[in-house]
Amino acid sequence: MPARFPGARFRALAATAASIPITLLGLAVVTFFIGRVVPIDPVLAVVGDRAPADVVARARVELGLDQPLPAQFWRYLTDILSGNLGRSVMTSNTVWEDIARYFPATFELATLAILIAAVLGIGLGVLAATRQGSWVDQAVRVFCLAGHSVPVFVLALLSLLVFYAWLGWLPGPGRQGIVFQDMVEPVTGILTLDTILAGDWPAFRDALLHLIQPAGILAFFSLAYIARMTRAFMLAELRSEYVTTARAKGLSPMRIVWRHAFRNTAVPLVTVIFLTYAGLLEGAVLTETIFGWPGLGQYLTVSLLNADMNAVLGATLVVGLIYVVLNLLADLLYRLMDPRTR
């Protein structure tokens, strides 16, 4: 029997890995046809809406848009497979260069937000489950409900009004203050890390203060979901027979919760946290737009408003790839932590 596990595990991993290119192919099909059905002419985005008709016709031929749809899709697919996502009309850079420039800001924001959300969300969820029916449980549930009900732009604008305009405790929109702009040479693109590497502590403090509001808003929405799922998973475990047996043996409540119930709860929670993180990395469009955060979400929004379809389609594909990879990692961790799924 033990000799069968590696083979079974390998087949499961191979099946999961094989789903990645199929998923990406499906995403490529969807993004291509969305790019063709939206009422935006990519040719006009290149030559301008006042260009002469012959210039528009020549640009259409050069872009291959005069070809039948299957031929256009085949060209689109071969470009993707060769790593060519095209050039952005808006910035004149390749889409890869733009993604490499904007993604670190989103990564920095999303990573801090998910760390806050995971720590607070798990803590609140466990607290609510162990005090089911009490005022603590009710307060956590109301808090989670607010996280799902209040629109993100309302909280973001309220936060700016209170903490920036009225109290002056935190800086306004943007990733860093004007005095610190271009003072630190980008190494990783993650500003807080780059300022640490440069040993510029005033710039680090400024970058960290700029992160607090957008990361806090994103974390609030994510932790509401994580806390609700943690509470549900914990309640299911606390009602299990093995917990009743542990109580009968006289184990302390703390040991039962953290040593036994939470260990089993942690397995499905991994998937919840990874998928929430993937959602944040997709680009929190509203948050990044309101806080002027130069991340992938803002890049997608501005590209769409400027009819920059190469940028929109390329960034969407990369976001999809990130989501698929994180999903795969969550699946692998799930199998690793729970032997019953191997």
XYZ file of N, CA, C and O in Angstrom, residues 6 20 59 79 82 93 95 97 111 128 133 150 152 157 189 197 211 216 225 241 263 282-283 287 292 319 331:
108
model
N 3.064 7.264 -3.755
C 3.783 8.201 -4.636
C 3.205 8.258 -6.031
O 3.079 9.318 -6.625
N -3.670 23.488 -16.123
C -3.226 24.885 -16.263
C -3.286 25.354 -17.718
O -3.917 26.369 -18.020
N -3.443 50.712 -41.381
C -3.187 50.236 -40.010
C -3.966 48.953 -39.726
O -3.471 48.039 -39.060
N 1.154 34.510 -31.003
C 1.866 35.599 -30.332
C 1.997 35.324 -28.834
O 3.064 35.525 -28.240
N 4.481 32.630 -28.077
C 5.871 33.078 -28.235
C 6.224 34.161 -27.204
O 7.314 34.739 -27.252
N 5.375 51.144 -24.427
C 6.212 50.030 -23.960
C 5.552 48.716 -24.358
O 4.364 48.688 -24.709
N 3.780 45.265 -23.364
C 2.861 45.014 -22.240
C 3.609 44.359 -21.079
O 3.353 44.640 -19.906
N 6.699 44.928 -20.213
C 7.429 45.984 -19.479
C 6.479 46.728 -18.544
O 6.835 47.055 -17.407
N -0.222 41.845 -0.556
C 0.449 40.993 0.429
C 0.238 41.532 1.841
O -0.063 40.767 2.770
N -15.139 33.995 17.851
C -16.597 33.917 17.709
C -17.088 32.479 17.884
O -18.124 32.244 18.517
N -22.988 32.457 20.320
C -24.207 32.949 20.953
C -23.984 34.105 21.903
O -24.947 34.753 22.331
N -20.902 47.126 3.125
C -20.537 48.507 2.819
C -19.661 48.537 1.566
O -18.637 47.848 1.517
N -16.842 49.350 -1.129
C -15.439 49.703 -0.890
C -15.168 51.188 -1.118
O -14.396 51.815 -0.375
N -13.401 56.518 0.601
C -13.589 57.977 0.629
C -13.733 58.474 2.072
O -13.204 59.528 2.430
N 11.031 46.944 -7.010
C 9.752 47.573 -7.354
C 8.823 47.640 -6.158
O 7.817 48.340 -6.185
N 16.395 48.515 1.640
C 17.671 48.161 1.009
C 18.566 49.380 0.833
O 19.790 49.289 0.929
N 0.796 53.126 2.649
C 0.204 51.789 2.480
C -0.978 51.548 3.415
O -1.879 50.747 3.103
N -5.451 48.689 4.568
C -6.451 48.502 5.623
C -7.843 48.288 5.056
O -8.589 47.429 5.531
N -14.550 37.953 5.279
C -14.807 36.645 4.669
C -14.038 35.548 5.396
O -14.589 34.480 5.709
N -17.125 14.481 17.305
C -17.068 13.503 18.401
C -15.713 13.502 19.084
O -15.605 13.307 20.291
N -6.226 22.709 14.128
C -5.356 21.975 13.185
C -6.166 21.463 12.003
O -5.732 21.528 10.859
N -5.408 40.204 -8.344
C -6.030 40.517 -9.633
C -6.122 42.022 -9.841
O -6.304 42.500 -10.957
N -5.942 42.738 -8.769
C -6.000 44.197 -8.896
C -7.274 44.721 -8.279
O -8.351 44.557 -8.837
N -10.120 50.345 -5.177
C -9.195 50.830 -4.143
C -7.992 51.521 -4.764
O -7.595 52.614 -4.338
N -5.179 56.387 -5.824
C -4.127 56.740 -6.786
C -2.947 55.791 -6.703
O -1.794 56.214 -6.875
N -3.060 38.161 -15.195
C -3.852 38.040 -13.964
C -4.464 36.639 -13.862
O -4.459 36.009 -12.795
N -4.091 23.933 -3.891
C -4.435 22.528 -4.037
C -3.307 21.631 -3.515
O -3.538 20.643 -2.809
